[in-house]
XYZ file of C-alpha atoms in Angstrom:
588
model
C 0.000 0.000 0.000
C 0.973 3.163 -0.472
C 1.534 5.706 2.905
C -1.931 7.541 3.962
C -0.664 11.009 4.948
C -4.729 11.080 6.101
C -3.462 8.591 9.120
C -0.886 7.657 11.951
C -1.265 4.306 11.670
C 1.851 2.322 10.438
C 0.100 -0.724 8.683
C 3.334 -2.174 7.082
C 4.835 -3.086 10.530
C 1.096 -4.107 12.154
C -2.301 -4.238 11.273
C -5.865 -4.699 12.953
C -7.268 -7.801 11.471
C -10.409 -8.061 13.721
C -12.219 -5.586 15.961
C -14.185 -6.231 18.911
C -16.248 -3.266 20.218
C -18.122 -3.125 23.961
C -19.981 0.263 24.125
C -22.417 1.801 25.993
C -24.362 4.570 24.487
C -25.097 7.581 26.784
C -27.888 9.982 25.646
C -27.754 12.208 28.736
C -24.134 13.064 28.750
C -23.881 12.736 24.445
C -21.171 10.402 24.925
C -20.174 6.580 23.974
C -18.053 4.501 26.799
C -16.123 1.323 26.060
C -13.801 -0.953 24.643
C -12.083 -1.846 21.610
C -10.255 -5.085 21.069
C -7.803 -5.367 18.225
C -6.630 -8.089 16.815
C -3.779 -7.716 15.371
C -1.028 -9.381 12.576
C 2.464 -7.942 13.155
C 4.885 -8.001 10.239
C 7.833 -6.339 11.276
C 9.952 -6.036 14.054
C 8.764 -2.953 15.940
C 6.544 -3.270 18.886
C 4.679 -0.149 18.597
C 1.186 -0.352 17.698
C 0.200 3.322 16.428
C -3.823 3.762 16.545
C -5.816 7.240 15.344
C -8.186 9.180 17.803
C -9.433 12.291 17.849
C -11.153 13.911 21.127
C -10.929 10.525 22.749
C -10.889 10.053 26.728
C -8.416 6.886 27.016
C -9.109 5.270 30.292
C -7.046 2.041 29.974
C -4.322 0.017 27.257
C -4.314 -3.618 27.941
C -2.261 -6.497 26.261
C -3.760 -9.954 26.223
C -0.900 -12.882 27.732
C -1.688 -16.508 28.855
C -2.086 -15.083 32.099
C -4.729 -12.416 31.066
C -4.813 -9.299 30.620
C -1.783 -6.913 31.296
C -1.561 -2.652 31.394
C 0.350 -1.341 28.209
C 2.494 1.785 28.417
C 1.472 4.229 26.391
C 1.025 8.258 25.492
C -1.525 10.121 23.609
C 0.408 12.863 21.409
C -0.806 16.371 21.321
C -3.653 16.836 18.436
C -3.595 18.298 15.003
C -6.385 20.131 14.195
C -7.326 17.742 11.052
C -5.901 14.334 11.900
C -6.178 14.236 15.751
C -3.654 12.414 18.236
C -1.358 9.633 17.657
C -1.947 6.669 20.619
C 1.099 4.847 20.679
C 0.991 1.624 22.666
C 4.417 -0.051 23.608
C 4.121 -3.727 23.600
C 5.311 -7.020 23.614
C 3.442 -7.756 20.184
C 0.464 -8.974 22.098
C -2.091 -11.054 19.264
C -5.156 -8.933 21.087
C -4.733 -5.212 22.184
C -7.408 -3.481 24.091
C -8.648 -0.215 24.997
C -10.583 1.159 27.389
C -12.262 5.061 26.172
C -14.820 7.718 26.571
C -15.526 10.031 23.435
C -16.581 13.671 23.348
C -19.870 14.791 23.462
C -18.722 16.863 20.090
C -17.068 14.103 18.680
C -17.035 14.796 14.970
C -18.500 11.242 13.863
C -21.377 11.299 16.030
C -24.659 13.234 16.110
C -27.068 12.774 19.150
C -30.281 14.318 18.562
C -33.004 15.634 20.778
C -36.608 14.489 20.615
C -37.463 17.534 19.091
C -35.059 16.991 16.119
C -36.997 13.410 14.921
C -39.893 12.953 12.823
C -41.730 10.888 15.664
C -40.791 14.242 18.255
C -40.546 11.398 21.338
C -37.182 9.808 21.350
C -33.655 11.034 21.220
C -31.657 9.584 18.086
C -27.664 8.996 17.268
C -26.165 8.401 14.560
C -22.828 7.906 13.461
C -20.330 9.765 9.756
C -17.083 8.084 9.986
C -16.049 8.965 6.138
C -13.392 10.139 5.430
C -11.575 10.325 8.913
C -14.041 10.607 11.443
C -13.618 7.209 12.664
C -11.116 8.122 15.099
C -13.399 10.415 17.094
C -15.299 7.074 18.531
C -13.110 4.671 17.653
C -9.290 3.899 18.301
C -8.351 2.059 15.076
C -6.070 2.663 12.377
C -8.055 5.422 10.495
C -7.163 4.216 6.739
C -9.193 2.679 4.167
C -5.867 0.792 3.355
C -6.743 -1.107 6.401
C -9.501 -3.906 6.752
C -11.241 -5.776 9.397
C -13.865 -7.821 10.243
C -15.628 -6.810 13.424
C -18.544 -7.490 16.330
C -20.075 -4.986 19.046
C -22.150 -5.658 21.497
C -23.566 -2.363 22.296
C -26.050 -1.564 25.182
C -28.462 1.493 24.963
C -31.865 3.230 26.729
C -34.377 -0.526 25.796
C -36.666 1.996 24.042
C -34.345 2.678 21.417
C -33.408 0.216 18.572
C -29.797 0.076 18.118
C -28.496 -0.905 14.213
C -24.587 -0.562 13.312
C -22.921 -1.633 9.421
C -23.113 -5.745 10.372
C -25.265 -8.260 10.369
C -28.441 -6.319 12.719
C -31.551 -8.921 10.653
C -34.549 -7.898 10.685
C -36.672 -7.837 13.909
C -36.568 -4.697 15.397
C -37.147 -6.074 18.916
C -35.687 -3.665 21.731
C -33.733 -5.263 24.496
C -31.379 -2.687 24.894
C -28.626 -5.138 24.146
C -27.422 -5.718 20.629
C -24.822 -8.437 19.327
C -24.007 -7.845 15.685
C -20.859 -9.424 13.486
C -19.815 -7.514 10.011
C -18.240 -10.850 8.861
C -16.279 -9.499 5.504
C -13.211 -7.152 5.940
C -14.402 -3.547 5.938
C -11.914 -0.356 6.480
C -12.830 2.031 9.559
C -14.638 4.362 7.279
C -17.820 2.132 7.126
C -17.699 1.515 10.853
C -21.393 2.873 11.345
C -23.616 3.091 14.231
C -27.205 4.076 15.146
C -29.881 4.479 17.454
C -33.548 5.732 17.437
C -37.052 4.580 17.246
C -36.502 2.597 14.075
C -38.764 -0.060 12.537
C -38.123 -2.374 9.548
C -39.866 -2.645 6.392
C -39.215 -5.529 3.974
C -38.477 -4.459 0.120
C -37.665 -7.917 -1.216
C -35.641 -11.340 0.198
C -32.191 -9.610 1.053
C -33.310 -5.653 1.140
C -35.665 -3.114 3.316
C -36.108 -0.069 5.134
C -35.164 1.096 8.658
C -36.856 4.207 9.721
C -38.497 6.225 12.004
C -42.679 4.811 12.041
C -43.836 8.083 10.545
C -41.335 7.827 7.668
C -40.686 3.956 7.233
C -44.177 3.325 4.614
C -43.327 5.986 2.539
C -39.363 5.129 2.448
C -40.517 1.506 1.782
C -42.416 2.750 -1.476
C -39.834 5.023 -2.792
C -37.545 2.104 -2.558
C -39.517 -0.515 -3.847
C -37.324 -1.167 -7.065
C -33.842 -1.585 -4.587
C -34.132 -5.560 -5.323
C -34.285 -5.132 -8.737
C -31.279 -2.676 -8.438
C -29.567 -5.752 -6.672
C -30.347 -8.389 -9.380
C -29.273 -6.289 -12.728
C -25.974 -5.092 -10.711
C -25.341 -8.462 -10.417
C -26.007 -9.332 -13.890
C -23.475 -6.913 -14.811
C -21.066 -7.064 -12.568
C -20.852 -10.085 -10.401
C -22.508 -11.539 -7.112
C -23.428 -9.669 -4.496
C -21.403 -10.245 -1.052
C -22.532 -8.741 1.587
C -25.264 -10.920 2.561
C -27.872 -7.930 2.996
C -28.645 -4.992 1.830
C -30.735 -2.734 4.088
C -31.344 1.306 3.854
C -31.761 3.200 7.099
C -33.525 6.533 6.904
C -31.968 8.977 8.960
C -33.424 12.413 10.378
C -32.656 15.261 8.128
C -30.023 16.519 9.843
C -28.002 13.732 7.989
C -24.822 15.731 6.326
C -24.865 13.899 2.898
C -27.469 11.750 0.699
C -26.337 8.593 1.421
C -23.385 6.737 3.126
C -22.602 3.432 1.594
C -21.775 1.420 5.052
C -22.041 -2.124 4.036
C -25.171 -4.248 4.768
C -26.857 -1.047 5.893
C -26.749 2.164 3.595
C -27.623 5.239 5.609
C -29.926 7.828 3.461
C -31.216 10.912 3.649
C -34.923 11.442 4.448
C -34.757 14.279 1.577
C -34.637 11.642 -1.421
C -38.554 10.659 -0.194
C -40.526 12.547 -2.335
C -42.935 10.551 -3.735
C -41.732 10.208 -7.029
C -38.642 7.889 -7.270
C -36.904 11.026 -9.091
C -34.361 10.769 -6.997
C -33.720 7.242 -6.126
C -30.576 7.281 -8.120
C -28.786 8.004 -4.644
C -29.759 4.499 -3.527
C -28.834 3.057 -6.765
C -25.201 4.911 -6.238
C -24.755 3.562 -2.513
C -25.489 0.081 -3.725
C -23.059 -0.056 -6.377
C -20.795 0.918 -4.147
C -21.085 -2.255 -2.831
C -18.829 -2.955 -5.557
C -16.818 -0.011 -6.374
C -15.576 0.970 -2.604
C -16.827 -1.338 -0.410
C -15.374 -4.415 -2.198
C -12.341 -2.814 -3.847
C -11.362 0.033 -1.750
C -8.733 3.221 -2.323
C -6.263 2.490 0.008
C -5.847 6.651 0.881
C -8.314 9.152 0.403
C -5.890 10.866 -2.388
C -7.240 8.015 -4.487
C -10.884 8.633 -3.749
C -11.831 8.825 -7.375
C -11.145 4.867 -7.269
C -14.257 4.428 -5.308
C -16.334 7.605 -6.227
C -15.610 7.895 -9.880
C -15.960 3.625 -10.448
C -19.403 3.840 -8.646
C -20.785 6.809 -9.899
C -20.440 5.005 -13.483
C -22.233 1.860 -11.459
C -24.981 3.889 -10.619
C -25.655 5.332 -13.741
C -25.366 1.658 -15.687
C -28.207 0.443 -12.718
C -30.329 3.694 -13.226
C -29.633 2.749 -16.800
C -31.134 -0.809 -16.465
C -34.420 -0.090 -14.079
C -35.314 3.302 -15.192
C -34.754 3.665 -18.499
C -31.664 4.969 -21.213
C -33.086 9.121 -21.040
C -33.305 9.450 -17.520
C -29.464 7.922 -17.267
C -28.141 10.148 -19.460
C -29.900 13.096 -18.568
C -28.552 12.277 -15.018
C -24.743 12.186 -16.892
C -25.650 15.497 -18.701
C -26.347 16.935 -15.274
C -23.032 16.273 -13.723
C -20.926 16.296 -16.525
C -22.506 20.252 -16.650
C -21.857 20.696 -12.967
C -18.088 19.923 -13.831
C -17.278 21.540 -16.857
C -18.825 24.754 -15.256
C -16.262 24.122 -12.340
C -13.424 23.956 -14.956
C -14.429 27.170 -16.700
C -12.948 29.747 -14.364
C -9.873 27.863 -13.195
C -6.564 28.444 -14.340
C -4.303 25.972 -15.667
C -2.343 26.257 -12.244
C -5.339 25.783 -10.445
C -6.819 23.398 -12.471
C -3.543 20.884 -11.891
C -4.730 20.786 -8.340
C -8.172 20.546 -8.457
C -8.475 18.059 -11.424
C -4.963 16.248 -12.148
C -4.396 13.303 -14.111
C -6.528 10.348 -12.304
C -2.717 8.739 -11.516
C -1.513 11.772 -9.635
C -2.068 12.138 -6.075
C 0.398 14.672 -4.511
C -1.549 17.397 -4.813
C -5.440 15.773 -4.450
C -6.451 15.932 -1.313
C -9.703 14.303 -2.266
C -11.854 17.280 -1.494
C -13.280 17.613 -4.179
C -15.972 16.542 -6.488
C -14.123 16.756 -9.970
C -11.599 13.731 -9.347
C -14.381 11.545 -9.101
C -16.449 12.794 -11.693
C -13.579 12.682 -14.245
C -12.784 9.294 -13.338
C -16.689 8.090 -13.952
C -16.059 10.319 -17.494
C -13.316 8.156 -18.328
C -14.683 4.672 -17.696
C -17.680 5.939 -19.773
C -15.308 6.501 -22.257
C -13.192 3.292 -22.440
C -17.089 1.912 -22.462
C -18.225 3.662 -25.829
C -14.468 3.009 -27.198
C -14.128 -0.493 -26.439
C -17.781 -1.859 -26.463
C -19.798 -2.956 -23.243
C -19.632 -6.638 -24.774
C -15.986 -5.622 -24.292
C -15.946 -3.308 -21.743
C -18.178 -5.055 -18.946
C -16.213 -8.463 -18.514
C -13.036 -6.798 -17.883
C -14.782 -4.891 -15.059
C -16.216 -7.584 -13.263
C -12.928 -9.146 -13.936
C -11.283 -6.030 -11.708
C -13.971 -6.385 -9.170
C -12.980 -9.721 -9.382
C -9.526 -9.369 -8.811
C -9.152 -7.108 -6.004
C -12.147 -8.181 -4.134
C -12.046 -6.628 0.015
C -8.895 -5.817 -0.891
C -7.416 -1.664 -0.813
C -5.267 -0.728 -3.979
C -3.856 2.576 -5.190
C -4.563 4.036 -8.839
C -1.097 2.127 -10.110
C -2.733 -1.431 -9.274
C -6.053 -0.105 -11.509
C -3.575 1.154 -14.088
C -1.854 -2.183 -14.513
C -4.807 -4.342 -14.426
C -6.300 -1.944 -17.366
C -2.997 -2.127 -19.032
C -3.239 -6.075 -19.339
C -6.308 -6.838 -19.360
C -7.766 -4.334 -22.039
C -5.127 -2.247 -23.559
C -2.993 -4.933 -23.640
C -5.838 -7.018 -24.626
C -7.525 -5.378 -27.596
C -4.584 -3.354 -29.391
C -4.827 -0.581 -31.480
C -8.540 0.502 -30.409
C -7.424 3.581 -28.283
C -4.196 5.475 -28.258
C -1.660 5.778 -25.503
C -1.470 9.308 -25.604
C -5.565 9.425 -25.153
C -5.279 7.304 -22.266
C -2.541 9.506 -20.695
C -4.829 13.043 -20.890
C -7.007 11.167 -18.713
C -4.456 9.409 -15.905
C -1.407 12.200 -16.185
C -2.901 15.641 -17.632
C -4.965 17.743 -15.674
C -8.869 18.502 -16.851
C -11.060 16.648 -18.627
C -9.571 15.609 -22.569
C -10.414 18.083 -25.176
C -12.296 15.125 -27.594
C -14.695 13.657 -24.264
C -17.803 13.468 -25.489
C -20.510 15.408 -23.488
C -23.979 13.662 -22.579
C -26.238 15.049 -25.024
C -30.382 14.541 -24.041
C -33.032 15.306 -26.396
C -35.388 16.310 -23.485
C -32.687 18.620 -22.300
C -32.456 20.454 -25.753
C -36.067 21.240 -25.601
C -35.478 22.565 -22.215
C -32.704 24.755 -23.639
C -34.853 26.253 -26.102
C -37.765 26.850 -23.599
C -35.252 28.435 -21.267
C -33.645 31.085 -24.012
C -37.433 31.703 -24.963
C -37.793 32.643 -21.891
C -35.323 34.981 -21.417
C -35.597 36.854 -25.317
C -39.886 37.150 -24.845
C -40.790 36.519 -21.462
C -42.612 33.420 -22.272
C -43.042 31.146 -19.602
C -41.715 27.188 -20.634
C -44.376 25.411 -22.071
C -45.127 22.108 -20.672
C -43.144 22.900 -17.556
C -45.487 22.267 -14.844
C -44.681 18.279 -16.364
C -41.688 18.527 -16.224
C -39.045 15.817 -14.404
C -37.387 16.657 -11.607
C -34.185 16.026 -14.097
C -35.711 18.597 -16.303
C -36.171 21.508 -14.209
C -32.711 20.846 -12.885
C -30.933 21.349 -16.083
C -33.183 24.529 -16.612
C -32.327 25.929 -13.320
C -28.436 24.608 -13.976
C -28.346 26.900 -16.846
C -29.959 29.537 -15.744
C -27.498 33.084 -14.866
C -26.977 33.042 -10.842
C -28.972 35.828 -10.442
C -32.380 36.730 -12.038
C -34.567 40.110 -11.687
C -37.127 40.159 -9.223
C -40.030 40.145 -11.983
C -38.301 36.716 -13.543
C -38.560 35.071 -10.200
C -41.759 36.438 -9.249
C -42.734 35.108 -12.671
C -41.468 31.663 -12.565
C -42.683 31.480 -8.520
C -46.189 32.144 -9.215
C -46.574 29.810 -12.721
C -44.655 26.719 -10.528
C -44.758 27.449 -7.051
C -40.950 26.463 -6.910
C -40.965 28.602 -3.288
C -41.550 25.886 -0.634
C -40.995 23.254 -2.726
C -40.607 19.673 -0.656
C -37.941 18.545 -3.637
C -34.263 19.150 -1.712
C -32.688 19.277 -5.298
C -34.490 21.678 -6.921
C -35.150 23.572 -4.147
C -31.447 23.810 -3.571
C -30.953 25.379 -7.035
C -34.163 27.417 -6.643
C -32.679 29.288 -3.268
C -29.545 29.720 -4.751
C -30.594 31.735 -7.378
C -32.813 33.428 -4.775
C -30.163 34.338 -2.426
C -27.734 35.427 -4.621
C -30.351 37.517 -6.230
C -31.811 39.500 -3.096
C -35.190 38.028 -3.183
C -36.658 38.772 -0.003
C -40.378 37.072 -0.791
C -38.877 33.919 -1.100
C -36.587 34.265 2.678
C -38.980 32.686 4.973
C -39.163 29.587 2.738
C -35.799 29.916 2.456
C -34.991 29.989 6.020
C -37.218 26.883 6.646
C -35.492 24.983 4.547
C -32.007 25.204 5.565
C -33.489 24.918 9.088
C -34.929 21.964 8.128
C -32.199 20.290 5.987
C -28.667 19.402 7.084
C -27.556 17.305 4.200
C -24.608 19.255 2.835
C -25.237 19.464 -1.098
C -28.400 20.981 -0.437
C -27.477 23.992 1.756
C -24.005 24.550 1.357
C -24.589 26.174 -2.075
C -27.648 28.175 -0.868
C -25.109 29.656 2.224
C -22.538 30.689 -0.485
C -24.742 32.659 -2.513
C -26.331 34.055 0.652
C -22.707 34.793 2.015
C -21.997 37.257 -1.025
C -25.186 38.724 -1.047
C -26.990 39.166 2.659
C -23.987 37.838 5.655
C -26.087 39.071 8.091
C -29.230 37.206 7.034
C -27.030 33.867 6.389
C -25.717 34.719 9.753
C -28.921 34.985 11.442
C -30.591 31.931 9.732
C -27.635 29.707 10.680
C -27.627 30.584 14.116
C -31.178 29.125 14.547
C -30.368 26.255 11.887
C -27.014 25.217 13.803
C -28.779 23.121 16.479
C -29.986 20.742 14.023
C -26.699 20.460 11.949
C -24.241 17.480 12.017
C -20.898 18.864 13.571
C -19.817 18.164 10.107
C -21.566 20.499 8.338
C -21.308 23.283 11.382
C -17.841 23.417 10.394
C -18.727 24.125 6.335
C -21.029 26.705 7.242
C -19.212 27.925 9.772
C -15.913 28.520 7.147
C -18.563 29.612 4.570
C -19.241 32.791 7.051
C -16.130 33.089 8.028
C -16.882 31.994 11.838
């Protein structure tokens, strides 16, 4: 593996093999209080066992001998503001290591919720964000996805609350307050996952369902209903699926992203529920992760595009297969759009770091979206060059190959250089595939998603803008659809424009996160003060980071002080995750 600058840990000398976690969830004080026992397989010849944390209370560091347990020396080194503290343990290469801790009640992984933050308004809720490096704050483990484990918890809780974690939870949601669950496969600490709330299951086919809150668990269930037939055509195309389950958990909307792809049990945002199944390609992406991620894994986060940009093509291949060919590529158009617009106002400096070649990581930091999103453009690519009948054996093959195993973007490099360069000569060039691994920005000759429904919305949209005629047809339109016309649209339109498209579609206090997203951000940065209270209630009401971050932005360059005062009554609800965005947004 290559070294994870992301991580302390020192896996080529020793590595956590298994996990064993004993916690005790406390609501009152916001904190979690327990053990965790690795196991561990030492290759070299040090004795130091180097684990991650971050805000951690370490109580105790015991070595298992034929005697029993034993105390460990060991220090806890002062923390950096990004990576937290080093805990180095001094051993005598101990098989089993344990350790006794307390986390923070701010821990940045964990989010305990009031009552008054659920949909059912009774009982408190928790849940757990370990990607990318969040892990650490309620775990000591070796933070890096180039390590994997298999692991069980037994976790105790309040009875009245059911307690589900990324393992094998079933299906009965019988409270005990005590939970035994095993994640069998090797995972890395990223998709360590955790929660607890007033959750009840809701079957969607043999090997898939729905956890959720009662009030929102029906409705999930039906905007779901097509996740077994997501299961079956992945499979089709790509090979079997491992994981035993595959279960979606419905999280309060204070949940910082649409979906986190923790194996056996995806976590999801409640704002994808609309009715509509518009927007179900977010459960379509966390499955084939699965695959792309979950199976094969980056082995550092400057690789990300390894899992991002191999299951975003996934996803659109199963939205593809269940939903239709138009509503797949309009979905491409849409982020291909969202990327070149990125590009435009970079310069070529700036562009080297925020979109190199997919083989260079010195400079990616894997904060981005456009690493991913080029990689996705460039297996799309290799697809329409090379021929799926081509194109999709020698990607099972990779899935194949480096199943729960970590690599780097040299180990995809050389399997694609013998098994399909190598392979099929003479259909692409070497200096084609090298824009895409070594040059920075996306190759001049990639070909752009072009969708006929889009065009028409194009034309409606400059009609719009020449004669002041309102779209026709629009109040029909996709949710797909009026994204791409609100994508296009300048970031700011006059107040009559807005007033005019608000009263024809009533896109003010719309319940659909993405458009309303686009809709407020053309609202803020435009000054339109009839649309505020809306706006307000939504990013009080939404936490998931794609959603409101953009809205903040354009509300941070036009009205501080409003942003300012919305956030303030907004911040309770937030995951500490996204109170830190905002928070740099404003400059707090």
């Amino acid at each position: 593996m290559t070294h994870d600058r992301h991580s302390y840990a020192e896996p080529l000398l020793v590595r956590t093999t298994h996990l064993e976690l004993d916690l005790e969830l406390d609501f009152t004080a916001k904190v979690l209080t327990g053990t965790a026992t690795h196991t561990l397989d030492w290759s070299g010849s040090s004795d130091r066992l180097i684990l991650d944390t971050r805000d951690l209370t370490v109580l105790a560091v015991e070595g298992e001998t034929a005697g029993g347990w034993e105390p460990l020396e060991y220090s806890l080194a002062v923390p950096d503001k990004e990576l937290g503290s080093a805990l180095t343990i001094r051993t005598a290469r101990q098989e089993r290591v344990r350790v006794s801790y307390r986390t923070a009640p701010t821990a940045t992984g964990l989010q305990w919720l009031e009552p008054s933050m659920t949909a059912g308004g009774v009982m408190p809720f928790m849940f757990s964000q370990s990607q990318a490096i969040h892990a650490r704050s309620w775990v000591p483990v070796q933070d890096t996805p180039g390590v994997r484990f298999s692991y069980a918890a037994h976790v105790t809780a309040p009875p009245e609350l059911m307690v589900l974690m990324s393992a094998d939870n079933g299906t009965t949601s019988r409270r005990t307050g005590s939970y035994d669950v095993v994640m069998p496969e090797p995972i890395p600490s990223y998709l360590l996952a955790i929660a607890a709330g007033d959750l009840v299951f809701e079957p969607l086919g043999e090997r898939s369902g729905v956890w959720a809150e009662p009030a929102m668990a029906g409705r999930a269930a039906q905007e779901f209903a097509d996740t077994e037939e997501m299961m079956r055509v992945t499979e089709a195309l790509f090979g079997p699926y491992r994981w035993g389950r595959y279960d979606i958990l419905v999280l309060p909307p204070s949940f910082p992203y649409g979906g986190m792809e923790n194996p056996r049990m995806t976590f999801a945002t409640p704002t994808v529920v609309i009715g509509d199944k518009s927007l179900v390609s977010v459960v379509a992406h966390e499955l084939a992760h699965s695959w792309s991620g979950n199976l094969v894994t980056q082995d550092s986060w400057d690789d990300i595009w390894l899992n991002e940009g191999f299951t975003a093509y996934v996803e659109n291949r199963i939205v593809e297969a269940v939903y239709g060919t138009e509503f797949a590529v309009m979905e491409t158009a849409i982020k291909q759009h969202a990327t070149v617009v990125k590009l435009d106002p970079l310069t070529p400096a700036e562009l080297a770091v925020e979109l190199p070649g997919l083989n260079h990581r010195s400079e990616y930091h894997g904060t981005t979206a456009l690493g991913p999103l080029k990689g996705t453009w460039f297996l799309a690519w290799l697809e329409e060059r090379f021929s799926r009948d081509v194109f999709d054996p020698f990607l099972r093959g990779y899935f194949d190959r480096f199943a729960f195993r970590s690599i780097n973007s040299d180990d995809f490099v050389g399997h694609l250089q013998e098994h399909l360069l190598d392979a099929h000569p003479g259909i692409v060039k070497d200096d084609e595939v090298a824009a895409w691994l070594e040059e920075p920005g996306i190759p001049a000759f990639a070909e752009r998603a072009v969708s006929a429904r889009f065009q028409v919305v194009d034309e409606a949209r400059t009609l719009w803008f020449t004669s002041g005629e309102l779209p026709a047809g629009a109040a029909n339109w996709t949710t797909q659809e009026w994204l791409r016309f609100l994508d296009a649209a300048p970031d700011m339109l006059s107040p009559n424009q807005l007033q005019q498209l608000d009263r024809a579609f009533g896109l003010t206090g719309t319940a659909n996160g993405e458009i309303a997203r686009r809709w407020y951000q053309i609202v803020a940065a435009s000054s339109y003060e009839p649309a505020y209270a809306e706006l307000a209630a939504f990013l009080t009401e939404v936490g998931r980071m794609k959603l409101v971050l953009p809205v903040y932005r354009a509300l941070a360059g036009s009205d501080r002080a409003f942003a300012s005062e919305v956030f303030a009554k907004a911040r309770p609800g937030y995951h500490p995750i996204t109170t830190l965005a905002v928070q740099k947004i404003l400059g707090q």
